[in-house]
């Protein structure tokens, strides 16, 4: 892995991001509209990890490891590409076309979220700074 | 000949002569089929001095080599000739069921000339071709006429027909198939109407096709269908239709607002997107024959004032052309607009764009109440659009109806005002993707397209999104949409690929999953062509050049490879705010790469020689630089 020392570091940063998103009223609401259980499987290369976010029925819960049920959508990619994508440095369409991201399930929710990625990136940078991971920010 | 049948039907409606012709096999190898082969026929036989609606004008229906072969996206068909809307080369693609049925009858296409003495239809039943009176269908909308034709010719018959707009000579009248699929662009419905031809009805008796390597094709077909149908983009299209990603388009500034005066209307992302259509009005999903993507919609709107009974629903282009472009966020109104346009037989893109131009002209005072017969045209007034304006255009009724039925460029010319704020190139109204937000490369290919502004002439729209990638030929650009960098080089490949797609009559959505080796294998197993990637791309370039040569015969030159001032103005709002592309810079580089003379806009002799167009070269020596 290029950006992560180990998978735990990736889990800390990305679950930190989901917590940050919850605190943003607009993004938090947008996430709830997705109304899906999404599993991010970050085991495409190197030591893997998995993070899930559950926005079904007005919920907003997230965690690492096994999701609480069958996911509506699974996105499989490396933890490094996940980092780049949350920093808005990876064009998701291009990554899907080039098979860097594999998607299984309904992508309707993702389409709703895609325009918000810029805002997510701002929160992610902030979270990385707060976690003392500023060196991981890619400009 | 394998794959194609090699046979076309020549019909002269004036003399009522019907002749079956076998085309030279070489033409298929060089121009593939669809709009490419149609262009070859047109270039060989066309009279370039004719008025587009003259009886002698040619109307060509042409299949691709894969029609009916049970492959997703491969069974579209082309309609081509001199466009009544633009006055030069035009072609239009149509999905549905017609092309496979024609192929099962044993024909690759038909070339219609002449003018019938009375409203007529062409019936093709198996190999039997007949000309029949059609007075009972004339004047009827395409929904009713389709129903009546099925009663008369059998429910499994398939027809291409015009509605009242084509009969009345509306310049952007289209040709409709099964009430919902359209050969939408370039106004061929007006040409069909001028020929007194209401419909072409086909009904096959058998489904036999000779392939070069039937076994190899079956294996390839299974693999391709699996990949196409399982692709993420396909599932998105299936789930929520072609407007599924309207939300992304809104935020990137790709969705034009109020006659291209703005690139951003945030509320449209929720109000008009495909998910909203699914939730509010969708009753069923449907698609073209053998296509597993099934991107088409069946909808029903129960509430007034825009209630429509269950039937064909709007695609992305219609949703925007009768939505944000007209200053409306009413999704129900787009459903009704789609239905009315299809029933009357008008192209929703050109129609919406021409109305948007008229609304702005009225706002500016360029169109007065005297011109509109007292009607006030206001952004978002969809009741006036659907109840008054659209019917007036279809009937060419009153001063305003007759003016707008000419399309935006001609309407502005006749008015003597407002040409600068039309959104078109070469007279064809722009589709609903704004290059200032969507990507500057699209501005280039819009300007280069032979038929005029067109997002399906080539896959540039998808290339700039990052959805197309051909490592086998070193095509691995990572493009920034709002930049000119590498756009000319990408466009040079894109126009060749687009020419192949449109000649093979392959749907752009399905083609996203087809690699260059897949294409080569398709041509090999179906038609027996032993092409490598270079020969394949050369075929695409050859077709691209041929259409430009035809336009040259109509007097078009490099100057016509342009966009209107409205389209070239800096973007306004959202991500595209202030975005301004340098078309001249991209054009100059594109001409250089493609060996096109900037002055004449024609391919140079060297370019033609590279493409093995020796016969064209001999004929055109005097004209080519
Ligand atoms: S994707 Fe849609 S338009 Fe294309 S062939 Fe399939 S059903 Fe027809």
mmCIF file of N, CA and C in Angstrom, chain B residues 380-449:
data_model
loop_
_atom_site.group_PDB
_atom_site.id
_atom_site.type_symbol
_atom_site.label_atom_id
_atom_site.label_comp_id
_atom_site.label_asym_id
_atom_site.label_seq_id
_atom_site.Cartn_x
_atom_site.Cartn_y
_atom_site.Cartn_z
ATOM 1 N N UNK B 380 -40.939 28.448 -19.132
ATOM 2 C CA UNK B 380 -41.632 27.557 -18.205
ATOM 3 C C UNK B 380 -43.137 27.453 -18.398
ATOM 4 N N UNK B 381 -43.680 28.170 -19.371
ATOM 5 C CA UNK B 381 -45.132 28.097 -19.581
ATOM 6 C C UNK B 381 -45.437 26.872 -20.446
ATOM 7 N N UNK B 382 -45.460 25.731 -19.809
ATOM 8 C CA UNK B 382 -45.587 24.477 -20.551
ATOM 9 C C UNK B 382 -47.002 24.254 -21.072
ATOM 10 N N UNK B 383 -47.967 24.904 -20.465
ATOM 11 C CA UNK B 383 -49.331 24.780 -20.989
ATOM 12 C C UNK B 383 -49.382 25.428 -22.371
ATOM 13 N N UNK B 384 -48.801 26.625 -22.482
ATOM 14 C CA UNK B 384 -48.791 27.286 -23.796
ATOM 15 C C UNK B 384 -47.986 26.467 -24.805
ATOM 16 N N UNK B 385 -46.863 25.913 -24.345
ATOM 17 C CA UNK B 385 -46.020 25.124 -25.257
ATOM 18 C C UNK B 385 -46.783 23.920 -25.791
ATOM 19 N N UNK B 386 -47.415 23.190 -24.871
ATOM 20 C CA UNK B 386 -48.011 21.914 -25.288
ATOM 21 C C UNK B 386 -49.409 22.056 -25.886
ATOM 22 N N UNK B 387 -50.141 23.051 -25.420
ATOM 23 C CA UNK B 387 -51.518 23.181 -25.923
ATOM 24 C C UNK B 387 -51.615 24.081 -27.159
ATOM 25 N N UNK B 388 -50.707 25.034 -27.274
ATOM 26 C CA UNK B 388 -50.840 25.995 -28.376
ATOM 27 C C UNK B 388 -49.682 25.911 -29.370
ATOM 28 N N UNK B 389 -48.461 26.031 -28.827
ATOM 29 C CA UNK B 389 -47.314 26.170 -29.727
ATOM 30 C C UNK B 389 -47.003 24.892 -30.514
ATOM 31 N N UNK B 390 -46.920 23.785 -29.800
ATOM 32 C CA UNK B 390 -46.568 22.532 -30.476
ATOM 33 C C UNK B 390 -47.584 22.171 -31.569
ATOM 34 N N UNK B 391 -48.900 22.218 -31.265
ATOM 35 C CA UNK B 391 -49.861 21.925 -32.350
ATOM 36 C C UNK B 391 -49.729 22.898 -33.525
ATOM 37 N N UNK B 392 -49.430 24.183 -33.220
ATOM 38 C CA UNK B 392 -49.283 25.160 -34.314
ATOM 39 C C UNK B 392 -48.082 24.822 -35.191
ATOM 40 N N UNK B 393 -46.994 24.375 -34.565
ATOM 41 C CA UNK B 393 -45.801 23.994 -35.338
ATOM 42 C C UNK B 393 -46.121 22.779 -36.216
ATOM 43 N N UNK B 394 -46.751 21.779 -35.607
ATOM 44 C CA UNK B 394 -47.052 20.546 -36.356
ATOM 45 C C UNK B 394 -47.928 20.851 -37.570
ATOM 46 N N UNK B 395 -48.890 21.774 -37.378
ATOM 47 C CA UNK B 395 -49.786 22.115 -38.506
ATOM 48 C C UNK B 395 -49.230 23.244 -39.349
ATOM 49 N N UNK B 396 -48.095 23.808 -38.959
ATOM 50 C CA UNK B 396 -47.524 25.001 -39.600
ATOM 51 C C UNK B 396 -48.599 26.106 -39.664
ATOM 52 N N UNK B 397 -49.277 26.244 -38.552
ATOM 53 C CA UNK B 397 -50.449 27.109 -38.491
ATOM 54 C C UNK B 397 -50.049 28.517 -38.045
ATOM 55 N N UNK B 398 -50.591 29.504 -38.727
ATOM 56 C CA UNK B 398 -50.325 30.896 -38.348
ATOM 57 C C UNK B 398 -48.885 31.263 -38.668
ATOM 58 N N UNK B 399 -48.595 32.538 -38.445
ATOM 59 C CA UNK B 399 -47.265 33.046 -38.764
ATOM 60 C C UNK B 399 -46.191 32.357 -37.901
ATOM 61 N N UNK B 400 -46.517 32.196 -36.613
ATOM 62 C CA UNK B 400 -45.532 31.634 -35.687
ATOM 63 C C UNK B 400 -45.300 30.145 -35.948
ATOM 64 N N UNK B 401 -46.375 29.385 -36.121
ATOM 65 C CA UNK B 401 -46.248 27.951 -36.392
ATOM 66 C C UNK B 401 -45.428 27.706 -37.649
ATOM 67 N N UNK B 402 -45.718 28.486 -38.693
ATOM 68 C CA UNK B 402 -44.998 28.310 -39.964
ATOM 69 C C UNK B 402 -43.526 28.691 -39.814
ATOM 70 N N UNK B 403 -43.276 29.734 -39.038
ATOM 71 C CA UNK B 403 -41.886 30.176 -38.856
ATOM 72 C C UNK B 403 -41.075 29.131 -38.090
ATOM 73 N N UNK B 404 -41.616 28.671 -36.958
ATOM 74 C CA UNK B 404 -40.851 27.750 -36.110
ATOM 75 C C UNK B 404 -40.728 26.361 -36.743
ATOM 76 N N UNK B 405 -41.652 26.026 -37.631
ATOM 77 C CA UNK B 405 -41.575 24.723 -38.316
ATOM 78 C C UNK B 405 -40.361 24.632 -39.237
ATOM 79 N N UNK B 406 -39.675 25.756 -39.448
ATOM 80 C CA UNK B 406 -38.470 25.762 -40.284
ATOM 81 C C UNK B 406 -37.215 25.401 -39.498
ATOM 82 N N UNK B 407 -37.331 25.323 -38.164
ATOM 83 C CA UNK B 407 -36.139 25.107 -37.332
ATOM 84 C C UNK B 407 -35.538 26.443 -36.945
ATOM 85 N N UNK B 408 -34.661 26.433 -35.951
ATOM 86 C CA UNK B 408 -34.198 27.697 -35.355
ATOM 87 C C UNK B 408 -33.344 28.525 -36.318
ATOM 88 N N UNK B 409 -32.444 27.891 -37.062
ATOM 89 C CA UNK B 409 -31.568 28.687 -37.932
ATOM 90 C C UNK B 409 -32.368 29.413 -38.998
ATOM 91 N N UNK B 410 -33.244 28.692 -39.663
ATOM 92 C CA UNK B 410 -34.017 29.301 -40.739
ATOM 93 C C UNK B 410 -35.020 30.323 -40.183
ATOM 94 N N UNK B 411 -35.583 30.027 -39.020
ATOM 95 C CA UNK B 411 -36.524 30.973 -38.401
ATOM 96 C C UNK B 411 -35.804 32.292 -38.110
ATOM 97 N N UNK B 412 -34.590 32.199 -37.570
ATOM 98 C CA UNK B 412 -33.827 33.418 -37.267
ATOM 99 C C UNK B 412 -33.475 34.170 -38.545
ATOM 100 N N UNK B 413 -33.114 33.416 -39.562
ATOM 101 C CA UNK B 413 -32.788 34.069 -40.850
ATOM 102 C C UNK B 413 -34.001 34.804 -41.394
ATOM 103 N N UNK B 414 -35.160 34.150 -41.339
ATOM 104 C CA UNK B 414 -36.380 34.778 -41.878
ATOM 105 C C UNK B 414 -36.780 35.995 -41.049
ATOM 106 N N UNK B 415 -36.564 35.879 -39.738
ATOM 107 C CA UNK B 415 -36.909 36.993 -38.863
ATOM 108 C C UNK B 415 -35.895 38.127 -39.018
ATOM 109 N N UNK B 416 -34.699 37.751 -39.451
ATOM 110 C CA UNK B 416 -33.625 38.745 -39.575
ATOM 111 C C UNK B 416 -33.015 39.102 -38.235
ATOM 112 N N UNK B 417 -33.274 38.295 -37.227
ATOM 113 C CA UNK B 417 -32.747 38.549 -35.880
ATOM 114 C C UNK B 417 -32.538 37.215 -35.162
ATOM 115 N N UNK B 418 -31.593 37.234 -34.237
ATOM 116 C CA UNK B 418 -31.495 36.112 -33.303
ATOM 117 C C UNK B 418 -30.662 34.934 -33.759
ATOM 118 N N UNK B 419 -29.960 35.057 -34.900
ATOM 119 C CA UNK B 419 -29.135 33.929 -35.345
ATOM 120 C C UNK B 419 -28.026 33.643 -34.337
ATOM 121 N N UNK B 420 -27.511 34.718 -33.725
ATOM 122 C CA UNK B 420 -26.402 34.550 -32.769
ATOM 123 C C UNK B 420 -26.815 33.746 -31.540
ATOM 124 N N UNK B 421 -28.067 33.764 -31.180
ATOM 125 C CA UNK B 421 -28.452 32.984 -30.005
ATOM 126 C C UNK B 421 -29.225 31.700 -30.342
ATOM 127 N N UNK B 422 -29.114 31.255 -31.580
ATOM 128 C CA UNK B 422 -29.527 29.868 -31.848
ATOM 129 C C UNK B 422 -28.410 28.970 -31.302
ATOM 130 N N UNK B 423 -28.757 27.746 -30.950
ATOM 131 C CA UNK B 423 -27.743 26.780 -30.496
ATOM 132 C C UNK B 423 -27.729 25.656 -31.518
ATOM 133 N N UNK B 424 -26.863 25.761 -32.503
ATOM 134 C CA UNK B 424 -26.829 24.780 -33.595
ATOM 135 C C UNK B 424 -25.496 24.862 -34.317
ATOM 136 N N UNK B 425 -25.228 23.851 -35.099
ATOM 137 C CA UNK B 425 -24.101 23.892 -36.017
ATOM 138 C C UNK B 425 -24.582 23.281 -37.326
ATOM 139 N N UNK B 426 -24.241 23.915 -38.412
ATOM 140 C CA UNK B 426 -24.659 23.460 -39.751
ATOM 141 C C UNK B 426 -26.183 23.313 -39.839
ATOM 142 N N UNK B 427 -26.894 24.064 -39.008
ATOM 143 C CA UNK B 427 -28.356 24.066 -39.098
ATOM 144 C C UNK B 427 -29.050 23.024 -38.253
ATOM 145 N N UNK B 428 -28.304 22.138 -37.619
ATOM 146 C CA UNK B 428 -28.938 21.114 -36.777
ATOM 147 C C UNK B 428 -28.848 21.552 -35.309
ATOM 148 N N UNK B 429 -29.998 21.648 -34.667
ATOM 149 C CA UNK B 429 -30.039 22.115 -33.285
ATOM 150 C C UNK B 429 -29.207 21.194 -32.394
ATOM 151 N N UNK B 430 -28.531 21.824 -31.436
ATOM 152 C CA UNK B 430 -27.625 21.069 -30.564
ATOM 153 C C UNK B 430 -28.396 20.160 -29.623
ATOM 154 N N UNK B 431 -27.837 18.989 -29.359
ATOM 155 C CA UNK B 431 -28.437 18.109 -28.359
ATOM 156 C C UNK B 431 -28.230 18.673 -26.955
ATOM 157 N N UNK B 432 -28.700 17.967 -25.962
ATOM 158 C CA UNK B 432 -28.773 18.534 -24.610
ATOM 159 C C UNK B 432 -27.523 18.257 -23.773
ATOM 160 N N UNK B 433 -26.386 18.401 -24.381
ATOM 161 C CA UNK B 433 -25.114 18.310 -23.657
ATOM 162 C C UNK B 433 -24.307 19.551 -23.983
ATOM 163 N N UNK B 434 -24.002 20.327 -22.969
ATOM 164 C CA UNK B 434 -23.312 21.598 -23.161
ATOM 165 C C UNK B 434 -21.812 21.403 -22.949
ATOM 166 N N UNK B 435 -21.016 21.580 -24.006
ATOM 167 C CA UNK B 435 -19.577 21.303 -23.901
ATOM 168 C C UNK B 435 -18.854 22.193 -22.898
ATOM 169 N N UNK B 436 -19.429 23.324 -22.543
ATOM 170 C CA UNK B 436 -18.742 24.190 -21.579
ATOM 171 C C UNK B 436 -18.660 23.503 -20.224
ATOM 172 N N UNK B 437 -19.646 22.677 -19.929
ATOM 173 C CA UNK B 437 -19.604 21.898 -18.690
ATOM 174 C C UNK B 437 -19.235 20.449 -18.959
ATOM 175 N N UNK B 438 -19.816 19.878 -20.011
ATOM 176 C CA UNK B 438 -19.622 18.452 -20.311
ATOM 177 C C UNK B 438 -18.217 18.120 -20.760
ATOM 178 N N UNK B 439 -17.596 18.997 -21.530
ATOM 179 C CA UNK B 439 -16.237 18.743 -22.012
ATOM 180 C C UNK B 439 -15.972 19.463 -23.321
ATOM 181 N N UNK B 440 -14.805 20.091 -23.394
ATOM 182 C CA UNK B 440 -14.493 20.902 -24.572
ATOM 183 C C UNK B 440 -14.340 20.061 -25.846
ATOM 184 N N UNK B 441 -13.963 18.805 -25.669
ATOM 185 C CA UNK B 441 -13.810 17.944 -26.842
ATOM 186 C C UNK B 441 -15.129 17.782 -27.574
ATOM 187 N N UNK B 442 -16.206 17.840 -26.817
ATOM 188 C CA UNK B 442 -17.528 17.713 -27.430
ATOM 189 C C UNK B 442 -17.811 18.910 -28.338
ATOM 190 N N UNK B 443 -17.300 20.079 -27.958
ATOM 191 C CA UNK B 443 -17.462 21.260 -28.819
ATOM 192 C C UNK B 443 -16.790 21.002 -30.163
ATOM 193 N N UNK B 444 -15.634 20.363 -30.097
ATOM 194 C CA UNK B 444 -14.896 20.079 -31.333
ATOM 195 C C UNK B 444 -15.658 19.082 -32.211
ATOM 196 N N UNK B 445 -16.111 17.996 -31.611
ATOM 197 C CA UNK B 445 -16.789 16.999 -32.447
ATOM 198 C C UNK B 445 -18.184 17.473 -32.872
ATOM 199 N N UNK B 446 -18.806 18.338 -32.063
ATOM 200 C CA UNK B 446 -20.056 18.972 -32.514
ATOM 201 C C UNK B 446 -19.783 19.737 -33.813
ATOM 202 N N UNK B 447 -18.707 20.508 -33.802
ATOM 203 C CA UNK B 447 -18.403 21.354 -34.960
ATOM 204 C C UNK B 447 -17.995 20.520 -36.177
ATOM 205 N N UNK B 448 -17.399 19.369 -35.931
ATOM 206 C CA UNK B 448 -16.886 18.539 -37.032
ATOM 207 C C UNK B 448 -17.929 17.598 -37.627
ATOM 208 N N UNK B 449 -18.995 17.369 -36.899
ATOM 209 C CA UNK B 449 -19.962 16.376 -37.352
ATOM 210 C C UNK B 449 -20.589 16.786 -38.688
#
